[in-house]
Short mmCIF file of C-alpha atoms in Angstrom, two decimals:
data_model
loop_
_atom_site.label_atom_id
_atom_site.label_comp_id
_atom_site.label_asym_id
_atom_site.label_seq_id
_atom_site.Cartn_x
_atom_site.Cartn_y
_atom_site.Cartn_z
CA MET A 1 0.14 -0.32 0.15
CA LYS A 2 1.12 3.44 -0.51
CA ALA A 3 -0.49 6.98 0.54
CA LYS A 4 0.70 10.32 -0.12
CA LEU A 5 -0.58 12.81 2.52
CA ASN A 6 -2.24 16.58 1.14
CA SER A 7 -3.19 19.73 2.92
CA LEU A 8 -6.75 17.68 3.06
CA LEU A 9 -5.90 14.76 4.15
CA ASP A 10 -2.68 15.26 6.84
CA ASP A 11 -2.06 12.11 8.49
CA VAL A 12 -3.73 9.24 9.39
CA SER A 13 -4.28 7.20 12.11
CA GLY A 14 -6.32 3.57 12.95
CA LYS A 15 -5.91 0.76 12.35
CA PHE A 16 -5.29 -0.70 7.99
CA GLY A 17 -6.37 -4.98 8.11
CA ASP A 18 -4.42 -6.57 9.90
CA ASN A 19 -1.49 -3.37 10.30
CA VAL A 20 -1.92 -0.40 12.28
CA PHE A 21 0.06 3.05 11.36
CA ALA A 22 2.66 4.90 12.95
CA ARG A 23 4.99 8.59 13.69
CA ASN A 24 8.07 8.87 14.56
CA PRO A 25 10.61 11.06 13.95
CA SER A 26 10.23 10.06 10.02
CA GLY A 27 6.90 10.35 9.45
CA LEU A 28 4.38 8.22 8.83
CA TYR A 29 4.32 4.63 9.49
CA LEU A 30 2.72 0.75 9.03
CA ARG A 31 4.01 -1.20 10.77
CA LYS A 32 1.86 -4.83 12.09
CA ASN A 33 -0.26 -5.06 15.02
CA THR A 34 1.06 -6.10 18.20
CA LEU A 35 -1.18 -6.46 21.52
CA ALA A 36 0.41 -6.60 25.40
CA GLU A 37 0.81 -9.52 26.97
CA GLN A 38 -0.04 -10.35 29.79
CA PRO A 39 -2.76 -7.08 29.40
CA ASN A 40 -4.64 -9.00 33.19
CA SER A 41 -1.26 -9.16 34.58
CA GLU A 42 -0.58 -8.36 39.08
CA ARG A 43 0.71 -5.39 38.06
CA GLN A 44 -1.27 -3.09 35.04
CA MET A 45 -4.51 -4.20 37.47
CA ASN A 46 -2.73 -2.77 39.88
CA VAL A 47 -1.74 0.11 37.78
CA ARG A 48 -5.38 0.59 37.21
CA ASP A 49 -6.21 0.36 40.27
CA ARG A 50 -4.31 3.33 41.01
CA PHE A 51 -5.66 5.31 38.27
CA SER A 52 -9.35 4.87 38.94
CA VAL A 53 -8.33 5.72 42.80
CA PHE A 54 -6.30 9.28 42.16
CA ALA A 55 -9.00 9.54 39.51
CA ALA A 56 -11.92 9.71 42.21
CA ARG A 57 -9.27 11.82 44.95
CA TRP A 58 -9.43 14.53 42.64
CA ALA A 59 -12.35 15.93 43.11
CA THR A 60 -11.35 16.06 46.85
CA LEU A 61 -8.61 18.38 46.63
CA THR A 62 -9.32 22.28 47.64
CA GLU A 63 -9.34 24.58 44.77
CA GLU A 64 -5.97 25.75 45.46
CA GLN A 65 -4.77 22.53 45.07
CA ARG A 66 -6.13 21.50 41.87
CA VAL A 67 -4.88 25.41 40.88
CA GLY A 68 -1.23 24.46 41.46
CA TRP A 69 -2.25 21.11 40.17
CA ASN A 70 -2.76 22.81 36.97
CA GLY A 71 -0.13 25.65 37.08
CA LEU A 72 2.35 22.99 37.75
CA ALA A 73 0.82 21.22 34.08
CA GLY A 74 1.40 24.36 32.26
CA GLN A 75 4.63 24.08 32.39
CA ILE A 76 4.77 20.52 31.00
CA THR A 77 4.59 20.15 26.86
CA LYS A 78 3.83 16.24 25.79
CA THR A 79 3.55 15.17 22.21
CA GLY A 80 0.96 13.24 20.07
CA LYS A 81 0.32 10.60 18.77
CA TYR A 82 1.46 13.27 15.16
CA GLY A 83 3.47 15.26 16.93
CA ASP A 84 1.71 18.33 17.90
CA LEU A 85 3.19 19.78 20.61
CA TYR A 86 0.05 20.35 23.74
CA ASN A 87 -0.27 20.33 28.01
CA PRO A 88 -1.56 17.95 29.91
CA THR A 89 -4.76 18.59 32.73
CA GLY A 90 -3.25 19.04 36.40
CA HIS A 91 -5.97 15.94 36.88
CA ARG A 92 -3.82 14.51 34.19
CA ILE A 93 -0.24 15.11 35.69
CA TYR A 94 -1.55 14.80 39.43
CA ILE A 95 -3.01 10.75 38.41
CA ALA A 96 0.72 10.23 36.47
CA LEU A 97 3.00 11.62 39.38
CA ASN A 98 1.11 9.95 42.39
CA ALA A 99 0.39 6.09 40.38
CA THR A 100 4.33 5.85 40.10
CA ARG A 101 4.78 7.59 44.18
CA GLY A 102 2.55 3.67 44.32
CA GLU A 103 5.21 1.91 42.10
CA PHE A 104 7.44 2.41 45.25
CA ALA A 105 4.57 2.30 48.46
CA LEU A 106 5.58 6.51 48.40
CA ALA A 107 2.57 8.71 50.26
CA GLU A 108 -0.23 10.30 47.28
CA LEU A 109 0.75 13.61 46.91
CA ASP A 110 -2.50 15.97 47.23
CA ASP A 111 -0.13 19.75 46.85
CA ALA A 112 1.16 19.32 43.66
CA PRO A 113 5.82 20.42 43.79
CA PHE A 114 6.87 23.55 42.83
CA ALA A 115 8.33 22.92 39.36
CA ILE A 116 8.84 19.51 37.43
CA GLU A 117 11.90 17.69 39.00
CA PRO A 118 14.55 16.00 36.07
CA THR A 119 15.93 13.55 35.69
CA VAL A 120 18.65 12.80 34.28
CA PRO A 121 20.67 9.51 32.85
CA ILE A 122 22.11 6.48 34.68
CA VAL A 123 25.89 6.39 33.56
CA GLY A 124 27.05 3.61 33.39
CA PHE A 125 24.11 1.73 32.41
CA VAL A 126 25.63 -1.36 30.76
CA ALA A 127 22.96 -4.27 31.99
CA THR A 128 24.84 -7.91 32.23
CA LEU A 129 22.99 -11.38 33.12
CA ASN A 130 25.64 -14.06 34.51
CA VAL A 131 24.04 -17.59 35.35
CA THR A 132 27.07 -19.24 38.01
CA VAL A 133 28.31 -22.62 38.33
CA ALA A 134 26.53 -22.98 41.23
CA GLY A 135 22.94 -22.51 38.85
CA GLU A 136 22.38 -18.33 40.64
CA LEU A 137 21.19 -16.09 39.03
CA GLU A 138 23.42 -12.49 38.62
CA LEU A 139 21.75 -9.84 38.40
CA LYS A 140 23.86 -6.29 37.68
CA LEU A 141 23.18 -3.06 36.20
CA GLY A 142 26.55 -1.59 36.31
CA ALA A 143 25.30 1.94 37.32
CA ALA A 144 26.69 4.91 39.06
CA ALA A 145 24.04 6.78 41.18
CA THR A 146 22.79 10.06 40.21
CA ALA A 147 21.55 13.28 42.39
CA LEU A 148 18.73 14.15 39.93
CA ALA A 149 17.36 10.42 40.26
CA SER A 150 16.39 9.02 43.67
CA LYS A 151 14.28 5.97 42.33
CA LEU A 152 14.70 3.60 40.17
CA LEU A 153 11.94 1.08 37.75
CA ILE A 154 13.36 -1.85 36.91
CA PHE A 155 11.92 -3.90 33.66
CA ALA A 156 13.73 -6.54 31.81
CA THR A 157 11.68 -9.10 29.41
CA GLU A 158 12.08 -13.26 29.19
CA PRO A 159 14.59 -14.16 28.01
CA MET A 160 15.06 -14.73 24.01
CA SER A 161 16.68 -15.69 20.86
CA ALA A 162 20.55 -14.29 20.53
CA GLY A 163 19.67 -13.20 16.84
CA ARG A 164 16.65 -10.21 18.05
CA SER A 165 18.22 -6.98 17.97
CA VAL A 166 14.42 -5.84 18.28
CA ILE A 167 12.77 -6.57 21.36
CA PRO A 168 8.47 -4.64 21.27
CA ASP A 169 8.52 -2.26 24.54
CA ALA A 170 5.74 -3.93 25.61
CA SER A 171 7.82 -7.46 26.34
CA PHE A 172 9.51 -5.51 29.31
CA ARG A 173 8.21 -6.36 32.92
CA LEU A 174 8.57 -4.65 36.34
CA ILE A 175 10.68 -7.31 37.84
CA THR A 176 11.34 -4.75 40.54
CA THR A 177 11.68 -0.83 42.18
CA ALA A 178 15.57 0.74 43.62
CA ASP A 179 16.86 3.39 45.44
CA THR A 180 19.47 5.07 43.76
CA GLY A 181 21.87 3.67 45.84
CA ASP A 182 25.78 3.23 44.53
CA LEU A 183 24.53 -0.06 41.94
CA LEU A 184 27.43 -0.59 40.88
CA ASN A 185 27.32 -3.83 43.02
CA ALA A 186 23.46 -4.60 43.77
CA ASP A 187 22.27 -7.81 42.81
CA LEU A 188 18.94 -7.96 41.54
CA GLY A 189 19.57 -11.84 40.69
CA ASP A 190 16.59 -12.53 42.74
CA SER A 191 14.31 -9.78 40.83
CA TYR A 192 14.81 -11.84 37.54
CA GLU A 193 14.09 -15.42 38.85
CA SER A 194 11.30 -14.20 40.73
CA LYS A 195 9.60 -13.41 37.70
CA PHE A 196 11.04 -15.32 34.71
CA GLY A 197 12.96 -17.86 36.01
CA VAL A 198 16.80 -18.70 34.86
CA PRO A 199 17.65 -17.91 31.58
CA ALA A 200 19.28 -20.70 29.66
CA GLY A 201 23.58 -19.10 28.81
CA GLY A 202 23.65 -17.80 25.56
CA VAL A 203 19.60 -16.04 25.26
CA LYS A 204 19.70 -12.65 25.04
CA VAL A 205 17.82 -10.72 27.57
CA GLY A 206 16.55 -7.18 27.38
CA VAL A 207 17.05 -4.84 30.72
CA LYS A 208 15.66 -1.49 30.51
CA ILE A 209 15.52 0.93 33.39
CA ILE A 210 13.74 4.51 33.64
CA PRO A 211 14.59 6.65 36.47
CA VAL A 212 12.56 8.21 38.69
CA SER A 213 12.28 12.06 41.35
CA ASP A 214 10.63 12.09 44.84
CA SER A 215 7.97 13.67 43.41
CA GLY A 216 7.46 10.66 40.80
CA PHE A 217 8.22 12.88 37.27
CA GLN A 218 9.23 9.70 34.90
CA GLY A 219 13.14 10.58 33.06
CA ALA A 220 13.69 9.15 29.32
CA PRO A 221 13.96 4.81 29.42
CA GLN A 222 17.25 2.94 28.90
CA SER A 223 17.47 -0.54 28.28
CA SER A 224 20.18 -2.22 26.61
CA LEU A 225 19.97 -6.28 25.76
CA ILE A 226 22.46 -8.68 27.26
CA ILE A 227 23.59 -12.32 26.58
CA VAL A 228 23.19 -14.07 28.91
CA THR A 229 26.49 -16.08 29.91
CA ALA A 230 26.71 -19.11 32.16
#
């Protein structure tokens, strides 16, 4: 299929057969439509529950508190599915930050932060996954601490063929959360094993981290594809 956009039709969305229209920095393209794996996983249900709770809780805030969240939202710029820029609502930011804080069992924020809290990439993020001689699993991020991201969401994929070069984002599952601290020597093998078991040597695994500020602002994800050594 070919399509040429003009002044009357400047974008396309939705599905076309088994494919779906999408956009990246190079422009519009058509890709295979894929369904999210395990749409009713325990974490996804917990996330939906938190969203519902905070969506309803918004109505209990004072007018002054809601004004504060709307003011914060005005400082934030998002990119829509067509590449257009927009400011989210204070309601949406209130839910998003509190839902993220819920991943770390932190108390809800009723008062908006005064400003956006920046996060920076985690320095030296090069994950390794190793099965020891004793059959134990060692997962290390090889990352140093950063003062601008006090916490991390840590995701991984199930074992995959070593020939895979691209792993869909939907394949990542949250395996644990952590305070940043010094992750250089932290072993997260138990967290991976409890989710996916012990992988065989030679397979490929994806690991992704998202830095998170104290108020729940998420930074840019960082991913690493690694070969399991044994």
